[in-house]
Amino acid sequence: MSAASPNHQASLTLLGWLGEYTAGVGSLLRDLGSVDGLMQAPESALTGLPPATAVKLKQARSHWPRSNPWAKTPADPDLAFIPLGDPRYPRLLREIPDPPAWLFVAGEASVLHRDCVSIVGTRRASQQGLRAAARIATEELGFTLVGIGTYSR
């Protein structure tokens, strides 16, 4: 899927409207098949979303397909933007109850199709603890280390 594909562009536009309020959106995108499917779905399909997400999604749907003029989209050329539905999106991650609507990947996106592990723990881990956890995951167990936020960078 090229960076200019309709799903990619629609996902970036949706990201501009939702910002950090994406809880529940991944499962809707998976079930409805695309961003366009989400935008055209009946209101009844959107029940069960957290209130903040529902408000943002309602705003997006009322202005669709226009971009949010106040949106701040990622401008880092070193990050790959991988929306749900993109062939680079990890198959097993797509199957969890509420998959992320999109991923931002620093580095080689193809590693997402390997056996991966994400280490979740304290926000105040020591450097020694971080190194030990990464060594155990990658060298001893053979996993590719992925993570949320800045730890895995």
Coordinates of N, CA, C and O in Angstrom, one line a residue, residues 7-151:
N7 N -6.9 4.8 1.9 CA -7.0 4.5 3.3 C -6.0 5.2 4.1 O -6.2 5.7 5.2
H8 N -4.8 5.4 3.6 CA -3.7 6.1 4.3 C -4.1 7.5 4.5 O -4.0 8.1 5.6
Q9 N -4.5 8.2 3.4 CA -4.9 9.6 3.5 C -6.1 9.8 4.4 O -6.2 10.7 5.2
A10 N -7.1 8.9 4.3 CA -8.3 9.0 5.2 C -7.9 8.7 6.6 O -8.4 9.4 7.5
S11 N -7.0 7.8 6.9 CA -6.5 7.6 8.3 C -5.8 8.8 8.8 O -6.0 9.1 10.0
L12 N -5.0 9.4 8.0 CA -4.3 10.6 8.5 C -5.3 11.7 8.8 O -5.2 12.5 9.8
T13 N -6.4 11.9 8.0 CA -7.4 12.9 8.2 C -8.2 12.5 9.5 O -8.4 13.4 10.3
L14 N -8.5 11.3 9.7 CA -9.2 10.8 10.9 C -8.3 11.1 12.1 O -8.8 11.6 13.2
L15 N -7.0 10.8 12.0 CA -6.1 11.1 13.1 C -6.1 12.6 13.5 O -6.1 12.9 14.7
G16 N -6.2 13.4 12.5 CA -6.3 14.9 12.7 C -7.5 15.3 13.5 O -7.5 16.2 14.3
W17 N -8.6 14.5 13.3 CA -9.8 14.8 14.1 C -9.8 14.2 15.5 O -10.3 14.8 16.4
L18 N -9.3 13.0 15.6 CA -9.4 12.3 16.9 C -8.3 12.6 17.8 O -8.5 12.6 19.0
G19 N -7.1 12.9 17.3 CA -6.0 13.1 18.2 C -5.7 11.9 19.1 O -5.7 10.8 18.6
E20 N -5.7 12.1 20.4 CA -5.4 11.0 21.3 C -6.6 10.2 21.6 O -6.6 9.2 22.3
Y21 N -7.8 10.6 21.2 CA -9.1 9.9 21.5 C -9.4 8.9 20.5 O -10.2 9.0 19.7
T22 N -8.8 7.7 20.7 CA -8.9 6.6 19.7 C -9.5 5.3 20.3 O -9.6 4.4 19.6
A23 N -9.8 5.3 21.6 CA -10.3 4.1 22.3 C -11.5 3.6 21.6 O -12.5 4.4 21.4
G24 N -11.5 2.4 21.1 CA -12.7 1.8 20.5 C -12.7 2.0 19.0 O -13.4 1.3 18.2
V25 N -11.9 2.9 18.4 CA -11.9 3.2 17.0 C -11.3 2.0 16.2 O -11.8 1.7 15.1
G26 N -10.2 1.4 16.7 CA -9.6 0.3 16.0 C -10.5 -0.8 15.7 O -10.6 -1.4 14.6
S27 N -11.3 -1.2 16.7 CA -12.2 -2.3 16.5 C -13.3 -2.0 15.5 O -13.8 -2.8 14.7
L28 N -13.8 -0.7 15.5 CA -14.8 -0.2 14.5 C -14.2 -0.3 13.1 O -14.9 -0.7 12.2
L29 N -13.0 0.2 13.0 CA -12.3 0.2 11.7 C -12.2 -1.2 11.1 O -12.4 -1.5 10.0
R30 N -11.8 -2.1 12.0 CA -11.6 -3.5 11.6 C -13.0 -4.1 11.2 O -13.1 -4.7 10.1
D31 N -14.0 -3.8 12.0 CA -15.3 -4.4 11.7 C -16.0 -3.8 10.5 O -16.8 -4.4 9.8
L32 N -15.8 -2.5 10.3 CA -16.5 -1.7 9.2 C -15.6 -1.7 8.0 O -16.1 -1.3 6.9
G33 N -14.4 -2.1 8.0 CA -13.6 -2.3 6.8 C -12.7 -1.2 6.4 O -11.7 -1.4 5.7
S34 N -13.0 0.0 6.8 CA -12.2 1.2 6.3 C -12.7 2.4 7.0 O -13.7 2.5 7.7
V35 N -11.9 3.5 6.9 CA -12.3 4.8 7.4 C -13.6 5.3 6.8 O -14.5 5.8 7.4
D36 N -13.7 5.1 5.5 CA -15.0 5.5 4.8 C -16.2 4.7 5.3 O -17.2 5.2 5.5
G37 N -16.0 3.4 5.6 CA -17.0 2.6 6.3 C -17.4 3.2 7.6 O -18.6 3.2 8.0
L38 N -16.4 3.6 8.4 CA -16.7 4.2 9.7 C -17.5 5.5 9.5 O -18.4 5.8 10.3
M39 N -17.1 6.3 8.5 CA -17.8 7.6 8.4 C -19.2 7.4 7.9 O -20.0 8.3 8.1
Q40 N -19.5 6.3 7.2 CA -20.8 6.1 6.6 C -21.7 5.2 7.4 O -22.9 5.0 7.2
A41 N -21.1 4.7 8.5 CA -21.9 3.7 9.4 C -23.0 4.4 10.1 O -22.9 5.6 10.4
P42 N -24.1 3.7 10.3 CA -25.2 4.3 11.1 C -24.8 4.7 12.5 O -23.8 4.0 13.0
E43 N -25.4 5.6 13.1 CA -25.0 6.1 14.4 C -25.1 4.9 15.4 O -24.3 4.9 16.3
S44 N -26.0 4.0 15.2 CA -26.1 2.8 16.1 C -24.8 2.0 16.1 O -24.6 1.3 17.1
A45 N -24.0 2.0 15.1 CA -22.8 1.3 15.1 C -21.7 1.9 16.0 O -20.7 1.2 16.3
L46 N -21.9 3.1 16.4 CA -20.9 3.8 17.2 C -21.2 3.7 18.7 O -20.4 4.3 19.5
T47 N -22.2 3.0 19.1 CA -22.5 3.0 20.5 C -21.4 2.2 21.2 O -20.8 1.3 20.7
G48 N -21.2 2.6 22.5 CA -20.2 1.9 23.3 C -18.9 2.5 23.3 O -18.0 2.1 24.0
L49 N -18.7 3.6 22.5 CA -17.4 4.3 22.5 C -17.3 5.1 23.8 O -18.3 5.6 24.3
P50 N -16.1 5.3 24.3 CA -15.9 6.2 25.4 C -16.5 7.6 25.0 O -16.3 8.0 23.9
P51 N -17.0 8.4 26.0 CA -17.6 9.7 25.6 C -16.7 10.6 24.9 O -17.1 11.3 23.9
A52 N -15.5 10.8 25.3 CA -14.5 11.7 24.6 C -14.3 11.3 23.2 O -14.3 12.1 22.2
T53 N -14.1 10.0 22.9 CA -13.9 9.5 21.6 C -15.2 9.7 20.7 O -15.1 10.1 19.6
A54 N -16.4 9.4 21.3 CA -17.6 9.6 20.6 C -17.8 11.1 20.1 O -18.2 11.4 19.0
V55 N -17.4 12.0 21.0 CA -17.5 13.5 20.7 C -16.6 13.8 19.5 O -17.0 14.4 18.5
K56 N -15.4 13.3 19.6 CA -14.4 13.6 18.5 C -14.8 13.0 17.2 O -14.7 13.6 16.1
L57 N -15.3 11.7 17.3 CA -15.7 11.0 16.1 C -17.0 11.7 15.5 O -17.1 11.8 14.2
K58 N -17.9 12.2 16.3 CA -19.0 12.9 15.8 C -18.6 14.2 15.0 O -19.1 14.5 14.0
Q59 N -17.6 14.9 15.6 CA -17.1 16.1 14.9 C -16.5 15.7 13.6 O -16.7 16.4 12.6
A60 N -15.7 14.6 13.5 CA -15.1 14.2 12.3 C -16.1 13.8 11.3 O -16.0 14.2 10.1
R61 N -17.2 13.1 11.7 CA -18.2 12.7 10.8 C -19.0 13.9 10.2 O -19.4 13.9 9.1
S62 N -19.2 14.9 11.0 CA -20.0 16.1 10.6 C -19.2 16.9 9.6 O -19.8 17.7 8.8
H63 N -17.9 16.8 9.6 CA -17.0 17.6 8.7 C -16.4 16.8 7.5 O -15.7 17.3 6.7
W64 N -16.6 15.5 7.6 CA -15.9 14.6 6.7 C -16.2 14.9 5.2 O -17.4 15.3 4.9
P65 N -15.3 14.9 4.3 CA -13.9 14.4 4.4 C -12.9 15.6 4.6 O -11.7 15.4 4.4
R66 N -13.4 16.7 5.0 CA -12.4 17.8 5.3 C -11.5 17.5 6.4 O -11.9 16.9 7.4
S67 N -10.3 18.0 6.3 CA -9.3 17.9 7.4 C -9.6 18.9 8.5 O -10.2 19.9 8.3
N68 N -9.2 18.5 9.7 CA -9.3 19.4 10.8 C -8.3 20.5 10.7 O -7.1 20.2 10.7
P69 N -8.7 21.7 10.6 CA -7.7 22.8 10.3 C -6.8 23.0 11.5 O -5.8 23.7 11.4
W70 N -7.2 22.6 12.7 CA -6.3 22.7 13.9 C -5.5 21.5 14.2 O -4.8 21.5 15.2
A71 N -5.6 20.5 13.4 CA -4.9 19.3 13.6 C -3.4 19.4 13.5 O -2.9 20.2 12.7
K72 N -2.7 18.7 14.4 CA -1.2 18.6 14.3 C -0.9 17.2 13.9 O -1.1 16.3 14.7
T73 N -0.5 17.0 12.7 CA -0.2 15.7 12.2 C 1.3 15.4 12.3 O 2.1 16.4 12.2
P74 N 1.7 14.2 12.5 CA 3.2 13.9 12.7 C 3.9 14.4 11.4 O 3.5 14.0 10.3
A75 N 5.0 15.1 11.7 CA 5.8 15.5 10.5 C 7.2 14.9 10.5 O 8.0 15.3 9.7
D76 N 7.4 13.9 11.4 CA 8.7 13.3 11.5 C 8.9 12.3 10.3 O 8.2 11.3 10.2
P77 N 9.8 12.6 9.4 CA 9.9 11.7 8.2 C 10.5 10.4 8.5 O 10.5 9.4 7.7
D78 N 11.1 10.2 9.8 CA 11.6 8.9 10.2 C 10.6 8.0 10.8 O 10.9 6.9 11.1
L79 N 9.3 8.5 10.9 CA 8.3 7.6 11.4 C 7.4 7.1 10.3 O 6.9 7.9 9.4
A80 N 7.2 5.8 10.2 CA 6.2 5.3 9.3 C 4.9 5.3 9.9 O 4.7 4.9 11.0
F81 N 3.9 5.8 9.2 CA 2.5 5.8 9.6 C 1.8 4.6 9.0 O 1.7 4.4 7.8
I82 N 1.3 3.7 9.8 CA 0.7 2.4 9.4 C -0.7 2.3 9.9 O -0.9 1.9 11.1
P83 N -1.7 2.6 9.1 CA -3.1 2.5 9.6 C -3.5 1.0 9.5 O -3.0 0.2 8.8
L84 N -4.5 0.7 10.4 CA -5.2 -0.6 10.3 C -5.7 -0.9 8.9 O -6.2 0.0 8.3
G85 N -5.4 -2.0 8.4 CA -5.8 -2.4 7.0 C -4.6 -2.3 6.1 O -4.6 -2.9 5.0
D86 N -3.5 -1.7 6.5 CA -2.3 -1.6 5.7 C -1.6 -3.0 5.8 O -1.6 -3.6 6.9
P87 N -1.1 -3.5 4.7 CA -0.4 -4.8 4.8 C 0.7 -4.9 5.8 O 1.1 -6.0 6.2
R88 N 1.3 -3.8 6.1 CA 2.4 -3.8 7.1 C 1.9 -3.9 8.5 O 2.7 -4.1 9.4
Y89 N 0.6 -3.7 8.7 CA 0.0 -3.8 10.1 C 0.1 -5.2 10.6 O -0.3 -6.1 9.8
P90 N 0.6 -5.5 11.8 CA 0.8 -6.9 12.3 C -0.6 -7.6 12.3 O -1.5 -7.1 12.9
R91 N -0.6 -8.8 11.8 CA -1.8 -9.6 11.7 C -2.4 -9.9 13.1 O -3.6 -9.8 13.3
L92 N -1.6 -10.3 14.0 CA -2.1 -10.7 15.3 C -2.5 -9.5 16.1 O -3.5 -9.6 16.9
L93 N -1.9 -8.4 15.9 CA -2.4 -7.1 16.6 C -3.8 -6.7 16.1 O -4.6 -6.3 16.9
R94 N -4.0 -7.0 14.8 CA -5.3 -6.6 14.2 C -6.4 -7.5 14.9 O -7.6 -7.1 14.9
E95 N -6.1 -8.6 15.5 CA -7.1 -9.5 16.0 C -7.5 -9.2 17.5 O -8.4 -9.9 18.0
I96 N -6.8 -8.4 18.2 CA -7.1 -8.1 19.6 C -8.4 -7.4 19.7 O -8.9 -6.8 18.7
P97 N -9.1 -7.3 20.8 CA -10.4 -6.7 20.9 C -10.5 -5.3 20.4 O -11.4 -4.9 19.8
D98 N -9.5 -4.4 20.7 CA -9.5 -3.0 20.3 C -8.1 -2.7 19.8 O -7.3 -2.1 20.5
P99 N -7.8 -3.1 18.6 CA -6.5 -2.8 18.0 C -6.3 -1.3 17.8 O -7.2 -0.6 17.6
P100 N -5.0 -0.9 17.9 CA -4.7 0.6 17.6 C -5.2 0.9 16.2 O -5.0 0.1 15.3
A101 N -5.8 2.0 16.0 CA -6.3 2.4 14.7 C -5.1 2.7 13.7 O -5.3 2.5 12.5
W102 N -3.9 3.0 14.3 CA -2.7 3.2 13.4 C -1.5 3.0 14.3 O -1.6 3.1 15.6
L103 N -0.4 2.8 13.7 CA 0.9 2.7 14.4 C 1.8 3.7 13.8 O 1.7 4.0 12.6
F104 N 2.7 4.2 14.6 CA 3.8 5.0 14.2 C 5.1 4.2 14.5 O 5.3 3.8 15.6
V105 N 5.9 4.0 13.5 CA 7.0 3.1 13.6 C 8.3 3.8 13.3 O 8.5 4.4 12.2
A106 N 9.2 3.8 14.3 CA 10.5 4.3 14.1 C 11.4 3.1 13.8 O 11.5 2.2 14.6
G107 N 12.0 3.2 12.6 CA 12.9 2.0 12.2 C 12.2 1.2 11.2 O 11.3 1.7 10.5
E108 N 12.6 0.0 11.0 CA 12.1 -0.9 10.0 C 10.8 -1.5 10.3 O 10.7 -2.3 11.2
A109 N 9.8 -1.2 9.6 CA 8.4 -1.7 9.9 C 8.3 -3.2 9.7 O 7.4 -3.8 10.3
S110 N 9.1 -3.8 8.8 CA 9.0 -5.2 8.6 C 9.2 -6.1 9.8 O 8.7 -7.2 9.9
V111 N 9.9 -5.5 10.8 CA 10.1 -6.3 12.1 C 8.8 -6.6 12.8 O 8.7 -7.5 13.6
L112 N 7.7 -5.9 12.5 CA 6.4 -6.1 13.1 C 5.8 -7.5 12.8 O 4.9 -7.9 13.4
H113 N 6.4 -8.1 11.7 CA 5.9 -9.4 11.4 C 6.7 -10.5 12.0 O 6.5 -11.7 11.7
R114 N 7.7 -10.2 12.8 CA 8.5 -11.2 13.5 C 7.8 -11.4 14.9 O 6.8 -10.7 15.3
D115 N 8.3 -12.4 15.6 CA 7.9 -12.6 17.0 C 8.3 -11.4 17.8 O 9.5 -11.1 17.9
C116 N 7.4 -10.6 18.4 CA 7.7 -9.4 19.1 C 7.2 -9.4 20.5 O 6.3 -10.2 20.9
V117 N 7.8 -8.6 21.3 CA 7.4 -8.4 22.7 C 7.5 -7.0 23.1 O 8.4 -6.3 22.6
S118 N 6.6 -6.5 23.9 CA 6.6 -5.2 24.4 C 6.8 -5.3 25.9 O 6.1 -6.0 26.5
I119 N 7.7 -4.5 26.4 CA 7.9 -4.6 27.9 C 7.2 -3.4 28.5 O 7.4 -2.3 28.2
V120 N 6.3 -3.8 29.4 CA 5.5 -2.8 30.1 C 5.9 -2.8 31.6 O 6.0 -3.8 32.2
G121 N 6.1 -1.6 32.1 CA 6.5 -1.5 33.5 C 6.5 -0.1 34.0 O 5.8 0.7 33.5
T122 N 7.4 0.1 34.9 CA 7.4 1.4 35.6 C 7.9 2.5 34.6 O 8.7 2.3 33.7
R123 N 7.4 3.7 34.9 CA 7.9 4.9 34.1 C 9.3 5.4 34.6 O 9.9 6.2 34.0
R124 N 9.7 4.8 35.7 CA 10.9 5.3 36.3 C 11.9 4.1 36.4 O 12.7 4.0 37.4
A125 N 12.0 3.3 35.4 CA 12.9 2.2 35.4 C 14.4 2.8 35.3 O 14.6 3.8 34.7
S126 N 15.3 2.0 35.9 CA 16.7 2.4 35.9 C 17.2 2.0 34.5 O 16.7 1.2 33.8
Q127 N 18.3 2.7 34.1 CA 19.0 2.3 32.9 C 19.4 0.9 32.9 O 19.3 0.2 31.9
Q128 N 19.9 0.4 34.0 CA 20.3 -1.0 34.1 C 19.1 -1.9 33.9 O 19.2 -2.9 33.2
G129 N 18.0 -1.6 34.5 CA 16.8 -2.4 34.3 C 16.3 -2.4 32.9 O 15.9 -3.5 32.4
L130 N 16.3 -1.3 32.2 CA 15.9 -1.2 30.8 C 16.9 -2.1 29.9 O 16.4 -2.8 29.1
R131 N 18.2 -2.0 30.2 CA 19.1 -2.8 29.4 C 18.9 -4.2 29.6 O 19.0 -5.1 28.7
A132 N 18.7 -4.6 30.9 CA 18.5 -6.0 31.2 C 17.3 -6.6 30.6 O 17.3 -7.7 30.0
A133 N 16.2 -5.8 30.6 CA 14.9 -6.3 30.0 C 15.1 -6.4 28.5 O 14.6 -7.4 27.9
A134 N 15.7 -5.5 27.9 CA 15.9 -5.5 26.4 C 16.8 -6.7 26.1 O 16.5 -7.4 25.1
R135 N 17.9 -6.9 26.9 CA 18.8 -8.1 26.6 C 18.0 -9.4 26.7 O 18.2 -10.3 25.9
I136 N 17.3 -9.6 27.8 CA 16.5 -10.8 28.0 C 15.6 -11.0 26.8 O 15.5 -12.1 26.3
A137 N 14.8 -10.0 26.4 CA 13.8 -10.1 25.4 C 14.4 -10.4 24.0 O 14.0 -11.3 23.3
T138 N 15.5 -9.8 23.7 CA 16.1 -9.9 22.4 C 17.1 -11.0 22.2 O 17.0 -11.8 21.4
E139 N 18.1 -10.9 23.1 CA 19.2 -11.9 23.0 C 18.9 -13.3 23.5 O 19.2 -14.3 22.9
E140 N 18.3 -13.3 24.7 CA 18.0 -14.6 25.3 C 16.8 -15.3 24.7 O 16.7 -16.5 24.6
L141 N 15.7 -14.5 24.4 CA 14.5 -15.1 24.0 C 14.3 -15.0 22.5 O 13.4 -15.6 21.9
G142 N 15.1 -14.1 21.8 CA 15.0 -14.0 20.4 C 13.8 -13.1 19.8 O 13.5 -13.2 18.7
F143 N 13.2 -12.3 20.7 CA 12.1 -11.5 20.2 C 12.6 -10.2 19.7 O 13.7 -9.7 20.0
T144 N 11.8 -9.6 18.9 CA 12.0 -8.2 18.4 C 11.3 -7.3 19.5 O 10.2 -7.5 19.8
L145 N 12.0 -6.3 20.0 CA 11.5 -5.5 21.0 C 10.7 -4.3 20.4 O 11.2 -3.6 19.5
V146 N 9.4 -4.2 20.7 CA 8.6 -3.1 20.3 C 8.0 -2.5 21.6 O 8.0 -3.1 22.6
G147 N 7.5 -1.3 21.5 CA 7.0 -0.7 22.7 C 6.1 0.5 22.4 O 5.9 0.9 21.3
I148 N 5.6 1.0 23.5 CA 4.7 2.2 23.4 C 5.5 3.4 23.9 O 6.2 3.3 24.9
G149 N 5.5 4.4 23.1 CA 6.2 5.6 23.5 C 7.6 5.6 23.2 O 8.0 5.1 22.1
T150 N 8.5 6.1 24.1 CA 9.9 6.3 23.7 C 10.8 5.2 24.1 O 11.9 5.1 23.7
Y151 N 10.3 4.2 24.9 CA 11.3 3.2 25.4 C 11.9 2.4 24.3 O 13.1 2.2 24.3

